[in-house]
């Protein structure tokens, strides 16, 4: 479900501040609350008194609700939510609970009205002078107003009104900010509008002299969904090359990892190992002293059942003096338990000489 939400909101579910992702403040203390009932009673009395002293403080109500929820007292927690149903609530977490409760009761129009009123109460984010427009728009994208706007879209979708759902989702778009196009495209993808998603990504890419890796990766995903693995491979390889070999996932997964490993895995899964070899040969030619490029190629060939070619890649790397120790260590790892003793002894002697 978390992955679904992250995909649906373009990797921004956590940034939108969804209340479930923030956790319960009583989580770390649950063992103590279970082992020491007197401690539990004392905390409950304090929380109840705080709420009694400040009946208009939604934060006090939320804290008591979270306390009951952590202890498994769903009835008491739900009772607090019920009490707040007809009150004007500005607290985002509590408002989400109230909206979800209305949706569970199939009070869809009421849930939409609550969300719209909450949005109307929220001031638009303001940033200090001098902040670049792109950054300012990105802050707006990740703000609570857009989170609630997507929530309204989800409610319309649950009602079965898909057109109104997309009217709501589309409100997160800012034509000047590619990240908003990516976020909306992700929603389109998850809601089955693949062509719309592809159009948004193409529009975002068309004016870029240097293509954004995350947009290329997203277009690759859409190509897979449209059964075009060859096009997907092209975009994944281009994204890896432009990104300097590091991932820049559109959904925030595996940020900073070796992007060519992702391309390797896709190539293996779709029968495009030979194309991957061509890509890596090109990368190695650009920088012959980069060990991880050799290792990615050799490891992929070995996993694909082509050990002779994998060994040949290591032999190429061994011609680079600065990589000879890495090559020997990898050769020992692969040959240990399989190669004849004389061959292993030779390799270990070479390692000792390199030390």
XYZ file of C-alpha atoms in Angstrom:
355
model
C 0.000 0.000 0.000
C 2.865 2.369 0.767
C 4.421 1.637 -2.624
C 1.040 2.189 -4.281
C 0.672 5.579 -2.628
C 4.230 6.593 -3.445
C 3.640 5.648 -7.070
C 0.265 7.325 -7.209
C 1.586 10.608 -5.849
C 4.840 10.566 -7.794
C 7.030 9.610 -4.881
C 5.649 12.423 -2.758
C 3.430 10.545 -0.310
C 5.890 11.016 2.532
C 6.551 14.638 1.630
C 2.830 15.324 1.535
C 2.851 14.563 5.281
C 0.285 11.778 5.284
C -0.499 11.084 8.919
C 0.152 7.350 8.780
C 3.730 7.898 7.600
C 4.521 10.098 10.594
C 4.115 7.266 13.065
C 2.675 7.202 16.556
C 4.681 9.073 19.237
C 3.938 6.279 21.701
C 5.480 3.555 19.529
C 8.879 3.529 21.326
C 7.225 3.258 24.732
C 4.780 0.430 24.073
C 6.814 -2.206 26.019
C 6.901 0.073 29.079
C 3.196 0.817 28.795
C 2.442 -2.913 28.739
C 4.822 -3.858 31.574
C 3.899 -1.028 33.924
C 0.122 -0.438 34.098
C 0.618 2.311 36.687
C 2.682 4.240 34.133
C -0.054 3.785 31.549
C -2.703 5.041 33.981
C -0.594 8.049 34.891
C -0.039 9.062 31.265
C -3.706 8.596 30.447
C -4.773 10.840 33.347
C -2.360 13.549 32.207
C -3.582 13.372 28.614
C -7.233 13.417 29.662
C -6.625 16.406 31.939
C -4.827 18.253 29.180
C -7.748 17.691 26.865
C -10.231 18.703 29.548
C -8.310 21.906 30.264
C -8.003 22.730 26.546
C -11.151 21.418 24.844
C -10.482 23.472 21.707
C -6.961 22.085 21.327
C -7.179 19.504 18.541
C -3.571 18.546 19.219
C -4.525 17.411 22.720
C -7.350 15.309 21.275
C -5.039 13.807 18.685
C -2.428 12.855 21.278
C -5.021 11.092 23.434
C -6.417 9.346 20.366
C -2.928 8.135 19.413
C -2.376 6.899 22.973
C -5.537 4.791 22.861
C -4.757 3.556 19.373
C -1.267 2.407 20.362
C -2.719 0.411 23.244
C -5.230 -1.251 20.916
C -8.192 0.648 22.306
C -9.824 1.273 18.945
C -13.226 2.074 20.429
C -11.851 4.895 22.606
C -9.787 6.254 19.711
C -12.765 6.186 17.371
C -14.902 7.940 19.985
C -12.530 10.915 19.952
C -12.717 11.090 16.172
C -16.514 11.006 16.406
C -16.538 13.929 18.848
C -14.585 16.036 16.384
C -16.753 15.225 13.368
C -18.842 18.401 13.447
C -16.052 20.727 14.554
C -13.846 22.933 12.400
C -10.508 21.141 12.451
C -7.331 22.679 11.052
C -5.005 19.877 12.209
C -4.072 17.924 9.099
C -3.720 14.518 10.734
C -7.063 14.734 12.490
C -8.759 16.047 9.370
C -7.477 13.037 7.450
C -8.951 10.771 10.099
C -12.299 12.551 9.894
C -12.336 12.341 6.105
C -11.383 8.656 6.127
C -14.133 7.990 8.644
C -16.690 9.675 6.382
C -15.444 7.633 3.409
C -15.755 4.399 5.404
C -19.348 5.365 6.150
C -19.840 6.095 2.426
C -20.545 9.749 3.194
C -18.601 10.770 0.125
C -20.098 14.225 -0.389
C -19.457 15.071 3.247
C -15.851 13.869 2.961
C -15.294 16.000 -0.154
C -16.850 19.034 1.508
C -14.611 18.612 4.565
C -11.524 18.355 2.387
C -12.458 21.373 0.272
C -13.178 23.483 3.354
C -9.856 22.427 4.847
C -8.012 23.469 1.672
C -9.794 26.838 1.692
C -8.559 27.443 5.246
C -4.941 26.792 4.382
C -2.804 29.729 3.274
C -0.680 29.170 0.213
C 2.976 28.585 1.104
C 5.155 31.677 1.039
C 8.908 31.600 0.582
C 11.576 34.223 1.266
C 12.516 36.542 -1.630
C 15.087 35.210 -4.042
C 13.930 31.581 -4.021
C 14.058 30.200 -7.603
C 10.580 29.726 -9.138
C 11.232 26.037 -9.804
C 12.018 25.436 -6.128
C 9.024 27.466 -4.956
C 6.688 25.460 -7.190
C 8.210 22.195 -5.974
C 7.541 23.227 -2.364
C 3.935 23.899 -3.308
C 3.717 20.478 -4.970
C 4.807 18.740 -1.783
C 2.539 20.800 0.457
C -0.537 19.679 2.397
C -2.922 21.447 0.010
C -1.916 19.138 -2.832
C -2.079 16.106 -0.574
C -5.679 16.988 0.230
C -6.405 17.704 -3.422
C -5.297 14.169 -4.267
C -7.449 12.908 -1.407
C -10.475 14.557 -3.007
C -9.597 12.857 -6.277
C -9.422 9.501 -4.514
C -12.881 10.039 -3.021
C -14.372 10.860 -6.419
C -12.688 7.729 -7.768
C -14.198 5.648 -4.993
C -17.605 7.122 -5.865
C -17.081 5.958 -9.432
C -16.812 9.459 -10.896
C -13.524 9.121 -12.747
C -13.746 12.392 -14.658
C -14.170 14.426 -11.478
C -11.365 12.453 -9.892
C -8.997 13.543 -12.641
C -10.252 17.121 -12.443
C -9.093 17.095 -8.848
C -5.799 15.299 -9.510
C -4.997 17.722 -12.325
C -5.012 20.667 -9.928
C -1.547 19.694 -8.714
C -0.137 20.487 -12.178
C 2.130 23.457 -12.745
C 3.059 23.717 -16.423
C 6.372 25.363 -15.506
C 7.510 22.588 -13.174
C 8.417 19.165 -14.582
C 8.095 17.504 -11.180
C 4.371 18.274 -11.115
C 4.008 16.660 -14.542
C 5.801 13.599 -13.229
C 3.537 13.462 -10.171
C 0.379 13.750 -12.254
C 1.712 11.286 -14.824
C 2.243 8.767 -12.026
C -1.376 9.184 -10.983
C -2.498 8.681 -14.579
C -0.386 5.545 -14.810
C -1.793 4.056 -11.602
C -5.332 4.899 -12.679
C -4.895 3.202 -16.058
C -4.459 6.243 -18.285
C -1.137 5.168 -19.772
C -1.451 7.306 -22.907
C -2.060 10.438 -20.836
C 0.951 9.638 -18.660
C 3.140 9.098 -21.710
C 2.001 12.405 -23.192
C 2.878 14.304 -20.025
C 6.341 12.775 -19.840
C 6.964 13.433 -23.541
C 5.887 17.045 -23.048
C 8.262 17.424 -20.107
C 11.172 15.936 -22.070
C 10.748 17.673 -25.408
C 12.372 20.985 -24.452
C 15.188 19.517 -22.357
C 18.588 19.602 -24.011
C 19.877 17.288 -21.273
C 17.133 14.845 -20.381
C 16.296 14.340 -16.718
C 17.168 10.754 -15.727
C 14.050 10.361 -13.584
C 11.827 11.335 -16.520
C 13.638 8.844 -18.745
C 13.183 6.132 -16.119
C 9.500 6.951 -15.893
C 9.147 6.780 -19.669
C 10.880 3.401 -19.520
C 8.276 2.193 -17.038
C 5.496 3.339 -19.332
C 7.179 1.566 -22.253
C 7.196 -1.669 -20.256
C 3.489 -1.283 -19.512
C 2.933 -0.717 -23.233
C 4.949 -3.877 -24.047
C 7.958 -2.130 -25.598
C 10.960 -3.519 -23.665
C 13.394 -2.312 -26.343
C 12.327 1.311 -25.863
C 12.412 0.843 -22.099
C 15.987 -0.416 -22.310
C 17.027 2.606 -24.372
C 15.624 5.015 -21.777
C 17.062 3.150 -18.803
C 20.500 3.073 -20.400
C 20.302 6.770 -21.306
C 19.196 7.659 -17.773
C 22.107 5.724 -16.290
C 24.600 7.415 -18.612
C 23.273 10.955 -18.038
C 23.081 10.373 -14.288
C 26.725 9.361 -14.111
C 25.837 5.793 -13.206
C 23.655 6.708 -10.203
C 19.935 6.106 -9.956
C 17.507 9.006 -9.836
C 14.290 7.080 -9.382
C 10.994 8.877 -10.102
C 9.575 7.190 -6.994
C 12.474 7.653 -4.639
C 13.600 4.024 -4.553
C 17.299 3.056 -4.439
C 18.453 6.661 -4.783
C 22.187 6.888 -5.454
C 22.622 3.196 -6.286
C 24.470 1.934 -9.360
C 22.068 2.712 -12.182
C 23.747 0.270 -14.536
C 22.816 -2.550 -12.157
C 19.194 -1.587 -12.789
C 19.827 -1.692 -16.543
C 21.557 -5.054 -16.123
C 18.620 -6.540 -14.266
C 16.192 -5.301 -16.890
C 18.381 -6.601 -19.710
C 18.543 -10.039 -18.091
C 14.779 -10.135 -17.560
C 13.975 -9.117 -21.133
C 16.659 -11.003 -23.065
C 18.730 -7.955 -24.002
C 22.101 -8.969 -22.585
C 23.914 -8.324 -25.882
C 22.589 -4.757 -25.928
C 23.729 -4.335 -22.335
C 27.225 -5.502 -23.282
C 27.352 -2.791 -25.943
C 26.266 -0.148 -23.418
C 28.874 -1.191 -20.865
C 31.650 -1.483 -23.450
C 30.930 2.148 -24.304
C 31.042 3.163 -20.624
C 34.299 1.301 -20.015
C 35.880 2.931 -23.063
C 35.065 6.349 -21.559
C 36.716 5.542 -18.230
C 38.917 2.465 -18.206
C 39.817 2.923 -14.545
C 36.306 2.535 -13.141
C 36.140 -0.883 -11.523
C 32.409 -1.018 -10.851
C 31.698 -0.799 -14.594
C 33.795 -3.894 -15.290
C 32.252 -5.698 -12.329
C 28.689 -4.888 -13.366
C 29.317 -6.232 -16.855
C 31.256 -9.302 -15.725
C 28.735 -10.171 -13.021
C 25.824 -9.831 -15.450
C 27.497 -12.089 -18.013
C 28.315 -14.676 -15.370
C 24.741 -14.673 -14.055
C 23.515 -15.076 -17.638
C 25.515 -18.297 -18.011
C 28.349 -16.772 -20.012
C 31.345 -17.311 -17.685
C 34.003 -17.220 -20.419
C 32.888 -13.737 -21.447
C 32.797 -12.671 -17.793
C 36.385 -13.845 -17.332
C 37.363 -11.941 -20.468
C 35.972 -8.738 -18.942
C 38.129 -9.273 -15.857
C 41.136 -9.858 -18.113
C 40.470 -6.467 -19.728
C 40.305 -4.832 -16.325
C 43.586 -6.503 -15.299
C 45.369 -4.480 -17.974
C 44.671 -1.364 -15.871
C 47.354 -1.333 -13.188
C 45.178 0.399 -10.566
C 42.545 -2.341 -10.890
C 44.757 -5.408 -10.706
C 44.132 -6.106 -7.030
C 40.331 -5.887 -7.459
C 40.566 -8.225 -10.432
C 42.606 -10.790 -8.498
C 40.231 -10.687 -5.536
C 37.254 -11.235 -7.824
C 38.979 -14.059 -9.681
C 39.776 -15.795 -6.390
C 36.178 -15.409 -5.221
C 34.802 -16.916 -8.423
C 37.333 -19.718 -8.767
C 37.643 -20.792 -5.129
C 36.263 -24.315 -4.845
C 36.147 -24.835 -8.604
C 39.565 -24.150 -10.108
C 42.507 -26.595 -9.811
C 44.755 -26.021 -6.749
C 47.722 -24.871 -8.868
C 45.623 -22.114 -10.459
C 44.353 -20.913 -7.080
C 47.870 -20.938 -5.608
C 49.046 -18.761 -8.502
C 46.225 -16.295 -7.918
C 46.902 -16.094 -4.169
C 50.612 -15.493 -4.804
C 49.752 -12.630 -7.123
C 47.481 -11.194 -4.448
C 50.272 -11.323 -1.911
C 52.556 -9.524 -4.348
C 49.913 -6.794 -4.835
C 49.517 -6.289 -1.071
